[in-house]
Amino acid sequence: MSDGHRRVRVDSVTKLFPNAQGGTFTALQDVTFDVGDFEFLSIIGPSGSGKTTLLRILGGLEFPEHGAVVIDEAEVRGPGRERAIVFQDFALLPWRSVLGNVVFPLELRRVAKGERDRRAHEAITLVGLAGFEDYYPNMLSGGMQQRVGLARALAVEPEVLLMDEPFGALDAQTRTVLQDELLQIWERDRKTVVFVTHDMAEAVFLSDRVLILSANPGTVHRVVTVELPRPRLDELRRTAEFADLVGDVWETLQTLTR
Amino acid sequence: MDAGDGTSPGGAAVVQPRPALVKVRAPGREWWFLPLRILSVVVLLGAWQAFGGQERSGIEFLPRFSDVVQGLVSLVQDDEFWRATRDTVQVLVLGYALTVVVGIPIGVVMGAKHIVRRALRPLVGILLATPIAPLVPILIIMLGIGISARVATIFILAVPILIENTAASVATVPRRLVDMGHSFGASRRQLAMAVIVPASLPGIFAGLRLAAGRAVVGMVVGELIIASAGLGQLIQLYSTTFDAPKLFATVVAVLLIGLGAVQLVQIAERRSGRWRR
Amino acid sequence: MGNVADVDALSRPRARQSRVRRFVSGAWQRYPGALVILGLLILWEIAGELQLFAFLPSIREIVDAGVTLLERPDVWRSWGRTLLEVFVGTAIAVGLGFVLGVSMAQSRVVEALFGLYVDLFQSAPVSAFVPVIGLVFGLGYSAIVATVTIFAFFVFTVNTYTGVKNVDPRLIEMARSFGAGRVAVQFRVVIPAARPMMLTGLGLAVGRGVNGGILGEMLISIVGIGGLLMYYGGAFQEDFVFALVFMVLIIAVVLMSLIQRLADKYEERMR
Ligand SMILES: Nc1ncnc2c1ncn2[C@@H]1O[C@H](COP(=O)(O)OP(=O)(O)O)[C@@H](O)[C@H]1O
Ligand SMILES: [Mg+2]
C-alpha cells in the first residue's frame, strides 16, 4: 500500500498526435495522478482512451506536448534504469533463447557475465520457467512467452514496473494463473506497478487503486480505491466484495462507452 | 517435454513439439517422385545423345551428350581452363564483396530512415530494372577491359537487389522490438547491432542470395562481352572456333560456379537462421 | 507503421525558416526521390561539360546524340527488329511457362518430371548459354528469339507456379462445395487467384527478355540495338552508347511498370 511517499507523479500530461486530416488529435488531456511507493495501480478505459500512450510516456518512449512525468523528483526524459516495461505482445527476440532474452537488457547495461546469468536464472525461476532456459520463443505457448517478458523486466530489478495489457493476448484460464503468480511475486518483492488492462476483474484483483480513463480525449474520469485485504488468493474472486467492486467499475465504464 | 521437471509451469502453458531446425524441401513423399525425376533426367540425356551430333534443318549444330562429357574431361585436364576459372572466381569474389560492403550499410540506413528510403528508392528501382548488357560497353569505355570493368558489372547488377532487400527487412522490423530495446536503454549502436540487424537477418540473407545469383550473371555477361579473360573468354574462343563439346563443357562449368555461389550463401543462411521456424 | 523510422521522426522543433528554405525543404520532404535523381543528372551534366572524366559525355551531348539517332531510319528499323524479337520471344516464354507452371503446381507427376530444371535454371546465369544458342540456332532471327525466350521463360514459370501453389485451398473447397468441376475451378478460382503473381512474373520476364535480346544481338549476330551498341562502343562514341542505353532503359522501365501497375490493380481488387 501507499505509505504516502509519491514515487511517480503524472502532472497535467497532454499528448497530441497528428491525425489523417493534417490536424492534431488529442490522445491525452491534462492527465494528472500519482502512484505511491510500492503501490499497484491499474489503468483501465475504453479502447482508444490513451492507456498505451500513457504507459509509453511513463516508459519514456513517447513525450507529452504539455505537462511532465516525474519519478523520484526527476523528470522523465527517456527510458531509465529504474523502470522496466512488460509489453502486451511480449516483444521477445525470436533469435534468442529464453535465457538470451532475459539477459538481453543486462547485456545492454554491461552487467558482468556471471552476475548476468545469476540474475537471469533467478528471474526465470521466479516466473516458473526453470528448465526452459534453452527454449526458443516459438517453441513456447503464449503464457510462457509472457513469463519470459516478465522475467526480463524483473531481471533488471526495476523500482517501477510498467505493464501494458501484459495478459491481454492470453486465454482466460492462463490469464488468471498469471495474475495469481504476478501477485505472489509482487508480495515477495514489492515494487511500484502501473498496470494497463481492459479487464475489470483483473484490475480489481491486482490493484490498490484503479484509474479509469475516458476517451476522446483521454482524461482521468475516476479513481476507485480497492480496499480488499492482501495477500489476495484465487478465492477472493468469488466473494461478494470483489463482485461489488467489479460491478462498480463496470458501471462507470458503461457510462463511458455509451 | 524434455526439459525441466517435466511439468508445465502454471498448468495452462503447453510446449509445442520442438520443430525441425532445417526445413526439408519436398522432393516429395510419394515413393515414385524421385524415381520419376531420375527417369526424366535419363530420358533427357538419352534424347540429347540420340539427336545430337547431326545437322538438322533449323538446328545448326548440337554436340552429343557424350561429346560434352568428353569435352568436360579434357577441360579438367587443361591448365588453361583452371587459370581461367581462377580468374573468373576471383572477379566474382571481388565484385560480390564490394556489393556486400556497400549494399548492406546503405540498405540499413535506408530501412531505418524514412526520408533516406524515400530519397533512394526510385534510384534503386531504376537500377533494378536496368538491363545490364547495354551498360557493359560503357563500362569498357570508362574502365578499360581489365578487371575493374568486370567487377563493376557484377556490382551494378547485384547491389540494387541487396539494398532493396536489406532496406525492406530493416523497415519492417517489428516496432515492439525496437521499443523494447529503447525501453531497456539501448544506445543507437546497441539497437542496431542487437535488435535491428538480427531481426532483419532473414531478409538480408534473402538479399544476399539474390545478389549472389545476380553477381554470377554479371560475371558471365561481363566476361562474354569483354572477352578478355576468364571463362567468358574461353566460351567466346570455343564458340568462334566451333568447338562445340568444349563450349558446352565450359558453359556447364560456369553454371556449376553459379550454383556453388548461391549454395554457399544458403549454407550461411541456414547456419544463422536456426531460430526461425 | 511498425518501423524503425518512426522513432526518430518525433520531436524536432521547427525553427523559423526563410521562404526559400521552406520551399526547398518542402520539396525535399515531398519529392526526395525525384530530387536525388535530378541532382545526380545535374552533377553529371556539370562533370560532362567540364570534361572531368575522359569518357563521360555531358547530358546535353547524350541528348544531341539521341536526337541524331532518332532522325535515322535505320535506327528505327533496329528498334523495330529488337522489339519484335523481344515480343515474340517473351510471348513464347509466357505461353510455355503458363502451361508448365500451372501444371507443375497441380500435378506432382509434372513436378517430378520438370521441377528440377526449373529449380536449376531460375537463378542460373542463362547468359552463359548465349554463345551455345548461336551455335545451335545459327546466326539469324531465330537465335535472338530463342535467347529472349530462355531469358524470360524461367521467371515467368516460377512465378506462375508459386502463384498457383499459393491459392488458398479453402477457396477451391468453397468452389467445389458449390458444385464447380475441375475446369471451372481452374478458370474461376485458380487462375484468377494466381493472376497477380503471373503479372509480376510477366513484368520480370519482359525485363529479362529485353536484356536477353540485346545480349543476343551483341554476342551472336551484331544486329538491332545490341548491334548498334557494339558498333558505337567499339568506335568509342560514348555519347551514342549512352543515348542508346537511356532509350533501352526508358523502354524497359515503362514496359515493366505498366505491367506491374496492372498486377497491382488485380492484387488490390483481391484484398
Ligand atoms: N503514433 C500515433 N500516431 C497517431 N495516433 C496515435 C498514435 N498512437 C496512438 N494514437 C491514437 O491515440 C489514441 C489512443 O491510443 P492508445 O494509447 O493506443 O489507446 P488504448 O491503448 O487505450 O487503446 C488512439 O485514438 C490512437 O489512434
Ligand atoms: Mg493499448
PDB file of N, CA, C and O in Angstrom, chain B residues 25 28 30 33 37 40-41 59-61 112-114 118-119 130 132-134 137-138 141 171 173 175 182 216 224 235-236 242 248 251, chain C residues 2-3 5 7-8 29-30 32-33 55 108 112-113 116-117 119 125 127-129 131-132 135-136 138 211 218-219 229 241-242 245 248-249:
ATOM      1  N   ARG B  25      13.110 -29.559 -47.916  1.00  0.00           N
ATOM      2  CA  ARG B  25      12.292 -29.168 -49.062  1.00  0.00           C
ATOM      3  C   ARG B  25      11.803 -30.409 -49.787  1.00  0.00           C
ATOM      4  O   ARG B  25      12.527 -31.396 -49.910  1.00  0.00           O
ATOM      5  N   GLY B  28       9.276 -34.728 -52.331  1.00  0.00           N
ATOM      6  CA  GLY B  28       8.054 -35.492 -52.450  1.00  0.00           C
ATOM      7  C   GLY B  28       8.010 -36.646 -51.486  1.00  0.00           C
ATOM      8  O   GLY B  28       9.021 -37.272 -51.194  1.00  0.00           O
ATOM      9  N   GLU B  30       5.792 -39.045 -52.037  1.00  0.00           N
ATOM     10  CA  GLU B  30       5.397 -40.208 -52.824  1.00  0.00           C
ATOM     11  C   GLU B  30       6.639 -41.007 -53.212  1.00  0.00           C
ATOM     12  O   GLU B  30       7.678 -40.415 -53.547  1.00  0.00           O
ATOM     13  N   PHE B  33       8.238 -40.241 -56.675  1.00  0.00           N
ATOM     14  CA  PHE B  33       8.665 -38.905 -57.077  1.00  0.00           C
ATOM     15  C   PHE B  33      10.118 -38.893 -57.536  1.00  0.00           C
ATOM     16  O   PHE B  33      10.453 -38.427 -58.626  1.00  0.00           O
ATOM     17  N   ARG B  37      11.780 -38.418 -61.266  1.00  0.00           N
ATOM     18  CA  ARG B  37      12.717 -37.319 -61.515  1.00  0.00           C
ATOM     19  C   ARG B  37      13.985 -37.859 -62.197  1.00  0.00           C
ATOM     20  O   ARG B  37      14.460 -37.306 -63.181  1.00  0.00           O
ATOM     21  N   SER B  40      13.297 -38.780 -65.717  1.00  0.00           N
ATOM     22  CA  SER B  40      13.217 -37.637 -66.625  1.00  0.00           C
ATOM     23  C   SER B  40      14.611 -37.170 -67.044  1.00  0.00           C
ATOM     24  O   SER B  40      14.832 -36.807 -68.193  1.00  0.00           O
ATOM     25  N   VAL B  41      15.551 -37.210 -66.079  1.00  0.00           N
ATOM     26  CA  VAL B  41      16.922 -36.821 -66.418  1.00  0.00           C
ATOM     27  C   VAL B  41      17.510 -37.806 -67.424  1.00  0.00           C
ATOM     28  O   VAL B  41      18.129 -37.402 -68.423  1.00  0.00           O
ATOM     29  N   ILE B  59      18.152 -26.576 -86.789  1.00  0.00           N
ATOM     30  CA  ILE B  59      19.159 -26.668 -85.741  1.00  0.00           C
ATOM     31  C   ILE B  59      20.521 -26.833 -86.403  1.00  0.00           C
ATOM     32  O   ILE B  59      20.759 -27.786 -87.136  1.00  0.00           O
ATOM     33  N   GLU B  60      21.388 -25.880 -86.142  1.00  0.00           N
ATOM     34  CA  GLU B  60      22.655 -25.885 -86.858  1.00  0.00           C
ATOM     35  C   GLU B  60      23.577 -26.979 -86.344  1.00  0.00           C
ATOM     36  O   GLU B  60      24.024 -27.834 -87.075  1.00  0.00           O
ATOM     37  N   PHE B  61      23.826 -26.899 -85.045  1.00  0.00           N
ATOM     38  CA  PHE B  61      24.770 -27.879 -84.530  1.00  0.00           C
ATOM     39  C   PHE B  61      24.572 -28.113 -83.041  1.00  0.00           C
ATOM     40  O   PHE B  61      24.565 -27.185 -82.255  1.00  0.00           O
ATOM     41  N   ALA B 112      16.169   2.284 -41.935  1.00  0.00           N
ATOM     42  CA  ALA B 112      15.964   2.917 -40.634  1.00  0.00           C
ATOM     43  C   ALA B 112      15.484   4.356 -40.767  1.00  0.00           C
ATOM     44  O   ALA B 112      14.799   4.862 -39.883  1.00  0.00           O
ATOM     45  N   LYS B 113      15.843   5.005 -41.862  1.00  0.00           N
ATOM     46  CA  LYS B 113      15.488   6.423 -42.010  1.00  0.00           C
ATOM     47  C   LYS B 113      14.473   6.571 -43.134  1.00  0.00           C
ATOM     48  O   LYS B 113      14.786   6.336 -44.304  1.00  0.00           O
ATOM     49  N   HIS B 114      13.310   6.999 -42.748  1.00  0.00           N
ATOM     50  CA  HIS B 114      12.224   7.093 -43.708  1.00  0.00           C
ATOM     51  C   HIS B 114      12.596   7.979 -44.894  1.00  0.00           C
ATOM     52  O   HIS B 114      12.354   7.638 -46.055  1.00  0.00           O
ATOM     53  N   ARG B 118      12.874   7.098 -48.917  1.00  0.00           N
ATOM     54  CA  ARG B 118      12.116   7.745 -49.988  1.00  0.00           C
ATOM     55  C   ARG B 118      13.044   8.394 -51.005  1.00  0.00           C
ATOM     56  O   ARG B 118      12.738   8.452 -52.184  1.00  0.00           O
ATOM     57  N   ALA B 119      14.195   8.853 -50.541  1.00  0.00           N
ATOM     58  CA  ALA B 119      15.105   9.545 -51.446  1.00  0.00           C
ATOM     59  C   ALA B 119      15.791   8.584 -52.413  1.00  0.00           C
ATOM     60  O   ALA B 119      15.994   8.904 -53.577  1.00  0.00           O
ATOM     61  N   THR B 130      17.349  -1.823 -64.799  1.00  0.00           N
ATOM     62  CA  THR B 130      18.284  -1.553 -65.885  1.00  0.00           C
ATOM     63  C   THR B 130      18.801  -2.847 -66.501  1.00  0.00           C
ATOM     64  O   THR B 130      19.324  -3.703 -65.804  1.00  0.00           O
ATOM     65  N   ILE B 132      21.473  -5.054 -68.029  1.00  0.00           N
ATOM     66  CA  ILE B 132      22.903  -4.905 -67.789  1.00  0.00           C
ATOM     67  C   ILE B 132      23.707  -4.917 -69.079  1.00  0.00           C
ATOM     68  O   ILE B 132      24.714  -4.224 -69.199  1.00  0.00           O
ATOM     69  N   ALA B 133      23.245  -5.708 -70.058  1.00  0.00           N
ATOM     70  CA  ALA B 133      24.076  -5.896 -71.258  1.00  0.00           C
ATOM     71  C   ALA B 133      24.499  -4.583 -71.909  1.00  0.00           C
ATOM     72  O   ALA B 133      25.686  -4.389 -72.183  1.00  0.00           O
ATOM     73  N   PRO B 134      23.569  -3.641 -72.147  1.00  0.00           N
ATOM     74  CA  PRO B 134      23.999  -2.416 -72.825  1.00  0.00           C
ATOM     75  C   PRO B 134      24.942  -1.553 -71.994  1.00  0.00           C
ATOM     76  O   PRO B 134      25.594  -0.674 -72.550  1.00  0.00           O
ATOM     77  N   PRO B 137      29.330  -2.055 -72.604  1.00  0.00           N
ATOM     78  CA  PRO B 137      30.190  -1.240 -73.474  1.00  0.00           C
ATOM     79  C   PRO B 137      30.608   0.077 -72.824  1.00  0.00           C
ATOM     80  O   PRO B 137      31.759   0.519 -72.983  1.00  0.00           O
ATOM     81  N   ILE B 138      29.700   0.701 -72.077  1.00  0.00           N
ATOM     82  CA  ILE B 138      30.050   1.947 -71.384  1.00  0.00           C
ATOM     83  C   ILE B 138      31.142   1.696 -70.359  1.00  0.00           C
ATOM     84  O   ILE B 138      32.120   2.444 -70.252  1.00  0.00           O
ATOM     85  N   ILE B 141      34.378   1.383 -71.989  1.00  0.00           N
ATOM     86  CA  ILE B 141      34.931   2.682 -72.387  1.00  0.00           C
ATOM     87  C   ILE B 141      35.535   3.390 -71.179  1.00  0.00           C
ATOM     88  O   ILE B 141      36.609   3.963 -71.238  1.00  0.00           O
ATOM     89  N   ALA B 171      13.147  -2.023 -42.522  1.00  0.00           N
ATOM     90  CA  ALA B 171      11.976  -1.158 -42.336  1.00  0.00           C
ATOM     91  C   ALA B 171      10.824  -1.904 -41.683  1.00  0.00           C
ATOM     92  O   ALA B 171       9.951  -1.294 -41.077  1.00  0.00           O
ATOM     93  N   VAL B 173      11.170  -4.320 -39.345  1.00  0.00           N
ATOM     94  CA  VAL B 173      11.458  -4.862 -38.013  1.00  0.00           C
ATOM     95  C   VAL B 173      10.311  -4.436 -37.100  1.00  0.00           C
ATOM     96  O   VAL B 173       9.940  -3.268 -37.069  1.00  0.00           O
ATOM     97  N   ARG B 175       7.924  -2.922 -34.643  1.00  0.00           N
ATOM     98  CA  ARG B 175       8.062  -1.740 -33.798  1.00  0.00           C
ATOM     99  C   ARG B 175       8.246  -2.126 -32.327  1.00  0.00           C
ATOM    100  O   ARG B 175       8.987  -1.504 -31.600  1.00  0.00           O
ATOM    101  N   HIS B 182      14.654   0.177 -26.789  1.00  0.00           N
ATOM    102  CA  HIS B 182      14.689   1.531 -26.240  1.00  0.00           C
ATOM    103  C   HIS B 182      14.372   1.524 -24.754  1.00  0.00           C
ATOM    104  O   HIS B 182      15.021   2.200 -23.959  1.00  0.00           O
ATOM    105  N   VAL B 216      26.649 -13.636 -60.243  1.00  0.00           N
ATOM    106  CA  VAL B 216      27.137 -14.631 -61.197  1.00  0.00           C
ATOM    107  C   VAL B 216      26.715 -14.237 -62.615  1.00  0.00           C
ATOM    108  O   VAL B 216      27.499 -14.340 -63.567  1.00  0.00           O
ATOM    109  N   LEU B 224      31.598 -12.320 -71.119  1.00  0.00           N
ATOM    110  CA  LEU B 224      31.232 -12.625 -72.504  1.00  0.00           C
ATOM    111  C   LEU B 224      31.442 -11.417 -73.396  1.00  0.00           C
ATOM    112  O   LEU B 224      31.939 -11.531 -74.518  1.00  0.00           O
ATOM    113  N   ILE B 235      34.703 -19.262 -73.488  1.00  0.00           N
ATOM    114  CA  ILE B 235      33.438 -19.511 -74.171  1.00  0.00           C
ATOM    115  C   ILE B 235      33.456 -18.853 -75.550  1.00  0.00           C
ATOM    116  O   ILE B 235      33.092 -19.462 -76.562  1.00  0.00           O
ATOM    117  N   GLN B 236      33.890 -17.590 -75.585  1.00  0.00           N
ATOM    118  CA  GLN B 236      33.962 -16.894 -76.861  1.00  0.00           C
ATOM    119  C   GLN B 236      34.907 -17.623 -77.825  1.00  0.00           C
ATOM    120  O   GLN B 236      34.610 -17.799 -79.008  1.00  0.00           O
ATOM    121  N   PHE B 242      34.021 -22.992 -83.189  1.00  0.00           N
ATOM    122  CA  PHE B 242      33.027 -24.068 -83.342  1.00  0.00           C
ATOM    123  C   PHE B 242      33.431 -25.348 -82.640  1.00  0.00           C
ATOM    124  O   PHE B 242      33.161 -26.432 -83.104  1.00  0.00           O
ATOM    125  N   PHE B 248      30.186 -26.324 -74.711  1.00  0.00           N
ATOM    126  CA  PHE B 248      29.163 -26.804 -73.771  1.00  0.00           C
ATOM    127  C   PHE B 248      29.774 -27.076 -72.406  1.00  0.00           C
ATOM    128  O   PHE B 248      29.207 -26.737 -71.369  1.00  0.00           O
ATOM    129  N   VAL B 251      30.389 -23.930 -70.507  1.00  0.00           N
ATOM    130  CA  VAL B 251      29.120 -23.381 -70.022  1.00  0.00           C
ATOM    131  C   VAL B 251      28.665 -24.141 -68.772  1.00  0.00           C
ATOM    132  O   VAL B 251      28.228 -23.544 -67.784  1.00  0.00           O
TER     133      VAL B 251
ATOM    134  N   GLY C   2       4.875   0.501 -37.692  1.00  0.00           N
ATOM    135  CA  GLY C   2       5.709  -0.553 -37.154  1.00  0.00           C
ATOM    136  C   GLY C   2       7.107  -0.514 -37.745  1.00  0.00           C
ATOM    137  O   GLY C   2       7.711  -1.530 -37.961  1.00  0.00           O
ATOM    138  N   ASN C   3       7.636   0.664 -38.035  1.00  0.00           N
ATOM    139  CA  ASN C   3       9.003   0.633 -38.489  1.00  0.00           C
ATOM    140  C   ASN C   3       9.899   1.538 -37.668  1.00  0.00           C
ATOM    141  O   ASN C   3       9.467   2.324 -36.856  1.00  0.00           O
ATOM    142  N   ALA C   5      11.823   3.904 -38.516  1.00  0.00           N
ATOM    143  CA  ALA C   5      11.949   5.316 -38.850  1.00  0.00           C
ATOM    144  C   ALA C   5      11.098   6.196 -37.943  1.00  0.00           C
ATOM    145  O   ALA C   5      11.476   7.310 -37.635  1.00  0.00           O
ATOM    146  N   VAL C   7      10.667   6.212 -34.953  1.00  0.00           N
ATOM    147  CA  VAL C   7      11.237   6.536 -33.660  1.00  0.00           C
ATOM    148  C   VAL C   7      11.906   7.909 -33.686  1.00  0.00           C
ATOM    149  O   VAL C   7      11.757   8.705 -32.775  1.00  0.00           O
ATOM    150  N   ASP C   8      12.628   8.194 -34.798  1.00  0.00           N
ATOM    151  CA  ASP C   8      13.327   9.475 -34.792  1.00  0.00           C
ATOM    152  C   ASP C   8      12.518  10.566 -35.485  1.00  0.00           C
ATOM    153  O   ASP C   8      12.948  11.694 -35.587  1.00  0.00           O
ATOM    154  N   GLN C  29      10.927  17.251 -48.703  1.00  0.00           N
ATOM    155  CA  GLN C  29      10.041  16.349 -47.960  1.00  0.00           C
ATOM    156  C   GLN C  29       9.095  15.620 -48.910  1.00  0.00           C
ATOM    157  O   GLN C  29       8.784  14.455 -48.712  1.00  0.00           O
ATOM    158  N   ARG C  30       8.660  16.366 -49.953  1.00  0.00           N
ATOM    159  CA  ARG C  30       7.622  15.780 -50.797  1.00  0.00           C
ATOM    160  C   ARG C  30       8.192  14.883 -51.897  1.00  0.00           C
ATOM    161  O   ARG C  30       7.658  13.827 -52.158  1.00  0.00           O
ATOM    162  N   PRO C  32      11.637  13.556 -52.442  1.00  0.00           N
ATOM    163  CA  PRO C  32      13.071  13.330 -52.238  1.00  0.00           C
ATOM    164  C   PRO C  32      13.690  12.463 -53.335  1.00  0.00           C
ATOM    165  O   PRO C  32      14.819  12.705 -53.753  1.00  0.00           O
ATOM    166  N   GLY C  33      12.915  11.465 -53.807  1.00  0.00           N
ATOM    167  CA  GLY C  33      13.465  10.551 -54.809  1.00  0.00           C
ATOM    168  C   GLY C  33      13.759  11.264 -56.111  1.00  0.00           C
ATOM    169  O   GLY C  33      14.839  11.123 -56.692  1.00  0.00           O
ATOM    170  N   PHE C  55      35.884   9.903 -70.495  1.00  0.00           N
ATOM    171  CA  PHE C  55      34.901   9.289 -71.370  1.00  0.00           C
ATOM    172  C   PHE C  55      33.461   9.550 -70.951  1.00  0.00           C
ATOM    173  O   PHE C  55      32.561   8.830 -71.337  1.00  0.00           O
ATOM    174  N   ARG C 108       1.846 -33.567 -59.211  1.00  0.00           N
ATOM    175  CA  ARG C 108       3.146 -33.994 -58.677  1.00  0.00           C
ATOM    176  C   ARG C 108       3.950 -34.724 -59.743  1.00  0.00           C
ATOM    177  O   ARG C 108       5.181 -34.711 -59.707  1.00  0.00           O
ATOM    178  N   ALA C 112       7.582 -33.722 -60.751  1.00  0.00           N
ATOM    179  CA  ALA C 112       8.710 -34.652 -60.704  1.00  0.00           C
ATOM    180  C   ALA C 112       9.480 -34.614 -62.018  1.00  0.00           C
ATOM    181  O   ALA C 112      10.710 -34.679 -62.035  1.00  0.00           O
ATOM    182  N   LEU C 113       8.733 -34.480 -63.128  1.00  0.00           N
ATOM    183  CA  LEU C 113       9.393 -34.532 -64.434  1.00  0.00           C
ATOM    184  C   LEU C 113      10.179 -33.263 -64.741  1.00  0.00           C
ATOM    185  O   LEU C 113      11.267 -33.319 -65.298  1.00  0.00           O
ATOM    186  N   LEU C 116      12.936 -30.070 -61.460  1.00  0.00           N
ATOM    187  CA  LEU C 116      14.373 -29.985 -61.276  1.00  0.00           C
ATOM    188  C   LEU C 116      14.992 -28.912 -62.174  1.00  0.00           C
ATOM    189  O   LEU C 116      15.790 -28.096 -61.728  1.00  0.00           O
ATOM    190  N   TYR C 117      14.586 -28.910 -63.435  1.00  0.00           N
ATOM    191  CA  TYR C 117      15.209 -27.980 -64.391  1.00  0.00           C
ATOM    192  C   TYR C 117      14.805 -26.538 -64.087  1.00  0.00           C
ATOM    193  O   TYR C 117      15.610 -25.624 -64.185  1.00  0.00           O
ATOM    194  N   ASP C 119      13.963 -25.373 -61.187  1.00  0.00           N
ATOM    195  CA  ASP C 119      14.733 -25.025 -59.996  1.00  0.00           C
ATOM    196  C   ASP C 119      16.158 -24.620 -60.350  1.00  0.00           C
ATOM    197  O   ASP C 119      16.675 -23.624 -59.879  1.00  0.00           O
ATOM    198  N   PRO C 125      22.910 -18.437 -64.372  1.00  0.00           N
ATOM    199  CA  PRO C 125      23.269 -17.405 -65.347  1.00  0.00           C
ATOM    200  C   PRO C 125      23.028 -17.900 -66.765  1.00  0.00           C
ATOM    201  O   PRO C 125      23.938 -18.391 -67.417  1.00  0.00           O
ATOM    202  N   SER C 127      22.788 -16.385 -69.289  1.00  0.00           N
ATOM    203  CA  SER C 127      23.592 -15.669 -70.289  1.00  0.00           C
ATOM    204  C   SER C 127      24.713 -16.546 -70.831  1.00  0.00           C
ATOM    205  O   SER C 127      25.133 -16.380 -71.971  1.00  0.00           O
ATOM    206  N   ALA C 128      25.169 -17.484 -70.001  1.00  0.00           N
ATOM    207  CA  ALA C 128      26.258 -18.346 -70.442  1.00  0.00           C
ATOM    208  C   ALA C 128      25.853 -19.172 -71.652  1.00  0.00           C
ATOM    209  O   ALA C 128      26.687 -19.666 -72.401  1.00  0.00           O
ATOM    210  N   PHE C 129      24.523 -19.308 -71.854  1.00  0.00           N
ATOM    211  CA  PHE C 129      24.050 -20.121 -72.965  1.00  0.00           C
ATOM    212  C   PHE C 129      24.057 -19.378 -74.295  1.00  0.00           C
ATOM    213  O   PHE C 129      23.865 -19.989 -75.333  1.00  0.00           O
ATOM    214  N   PRO C 131      26.204 -17.966 -76.353  1.00  0.00           N
ATOM    215  CA  PRO C 131      27.018 -18.492 -77.458  1.00  0.00           C
ATOM    216  C   PRO C 131      26.555 -19.879 -77.910  1.00  0.00           C
ATOM    217  O   PRO C 131      26.603 -20.189 -79.107  1.00  0.00           O
ATOM    218  N   VAL C 132      26.092 -20.687 -76.967  1.00  0.00           N
ATOM    219  CA  VAL C 132      25.585 -22.008 -77.314  1.00  0.00           C
ATOM    220  C   VAL C 132      24.364 -21.879 -78.222  1.00  0.00           C
ATOM    221  O   VAL C 132      24.224 -22.601 -79.214  1.00  0.00           O
ATOM    222  N   LEU C 135      25.294 -21.252 -81.600  1.00  0.00           N
ATOM    223  CA  LEU C 135      25.791 -22.459 -82.253  1.00  0.00           C
ATOM    224  C   LEU C 135      24.642 -23.352 -82.709  1.00  0.00           C
ATOM    225  O   LEU C 135      24.670 -23.940 -83.786  1.00  0.00           O
ATOM    226  N   VAL C 136      23.603 -23.437 -81.862  1.00  0.00           N
ATOM    227  CA  VAL C 136      22.519 -24.360 -82.142  1.00  0.00           C
ATOM    228  C   VAL C 136      21.530 -23.762 -83.144  1.00  0.00           C
ATOM    229  O   VAL C 136      21.042 -24.444 -84.033  1.00  0.00           O
ATOM    230  N   GLY C 138      21.996 -20.980 -85.120  1.00  0.00           N
ATOM    231  CA  GLY C 138      22.550 -20.176 -86.208  1.00  0.00           C
ATOM    232  C   GLY C 138      22.635 -18.715 -85.823  1.00  0.00           C
ATOM    233  O   GLY C 138      22.448 -18.354 -84.670  1.00  0.00           O
ATOM    234  N   ASN C 211      16.797  -7.606 -71.882  1.00  0.00           N
ATOM    235  CA  ASN C 211      18.205  -7.829 -71.596  1.00  0.00           C
ATOM    236  C   ASN C 211      18.769  -8.953 -72.471  1.00  0.00           C
ATOM    237  O   ASN C 211      19.827  -8.809 -73.094  1.00  0.00           O
ATOM    238  N   MET C 218      24.218  -8.558 -79.261  1.00  0.00           N
ATOM    239  CA  MET C 218      25.612  -8.145 -79.090  1.00  0.00           C
ATOM    240  C   MET C 218      26.573  -9.291 -79.340  1.00  0.00           C
ATOM    241  O   MET C 218      27.660  -9.102 -79.888  1.00  0.00           O
ATOM    242  N   LEU C 219      26.166 -10.487 -78.903  1.00  0.00           N
ATOM    243  CA  LEU C 219      27.114 -11.605 -78.933  1.00  0.00           C
ATOM    244  C   LEU C 219      26.953 -12.495 -80.150  1.00  0.00           C
ATOM    245  O   LEU C 219      27.929 -13.070 -80.633  1.00  0.00           O
ATOM    246  N   LEU C 229      24.896  -0.936 -80.267  1.00  0.00           N
ATOM    247  CA  LEU C 229      25.682  -0.714 -79.044  1.00  0.00           C
ATOM    248  C   LEU C 229      27.118  -1.193 -79.229  1.00  0.00           C
ATOM    249  O   LEU C 229      28.071  -0.508 -78.856  1.00  0.00           O
ATOM    250  N   VAL C 241      26.450   5.615 -77.302  1.00  0.00           N
ATOM    251  CA  VAL C 241      26.203   4.461 -76.437  1.00  0.00           C
ATOM    252  C   VAL C 241      25.263   4.861 -75.296  1.00  0.00           C
ATOM    253  O   VAL C 241      24.254   4.184 -75.039  1.00  0.00           O
ATOM    254  N   PHE C 242      25.580   5.986 -74.641  1.00  0.00           N
ATOM    255  CA  PHE C 242      24.725   6.425 -73.537  1.00  0.00           C
ATOM    256  C   PHE C 242      23.302   6.700 -74.018  1.00  0.00           C
ATOM    257  O   PHE C 242      22.327   6.338 -73.360  1.00  0.00           O
ATOM    258  N   VAL C 245      21.584   3.465 -74.412  1.00  0.00           N
ATOM    259  CA  VAL C 245      21.321   2.846 -73.111  1.00  0.00           C
ATOM    260  C   VAL C 245      20.110   3.504 -72.457  1.00  0.00           C
ATOM    261  O   VAL C 245      19.228   2.825 -71.920  1.00  0.00           O
ATOM    262  N   VAL C 248      16.965   2.246 -74.116  1.00  0.00           N
ATOM    263  CA  VAL C 248      16.644   0.890 -73.665  1.00  0.00           C
ATOM    264  C   VAL C 248      16.054   0.938 -72.255  1.00  0.00           C
ATOM    265  O   VAL C 248      15.026   0.317 -71.956  1.00  0.00           O
ATOM    266  N   LEU C 249      16.721   1.727 -71.403  1.00  0.00           N
ATOM    267  CA  LEU C 249      16.292   1.833 -70.012  1.00  0.00           C
ATOM    268  C   LEU C 249      14.855   2.346 -69.938  1.00  0.00           C
ATOM    269  O   LEU C 249      14.013   1.792 -69.233  1.00  0.00           O
TER     270      LEU C 249
END
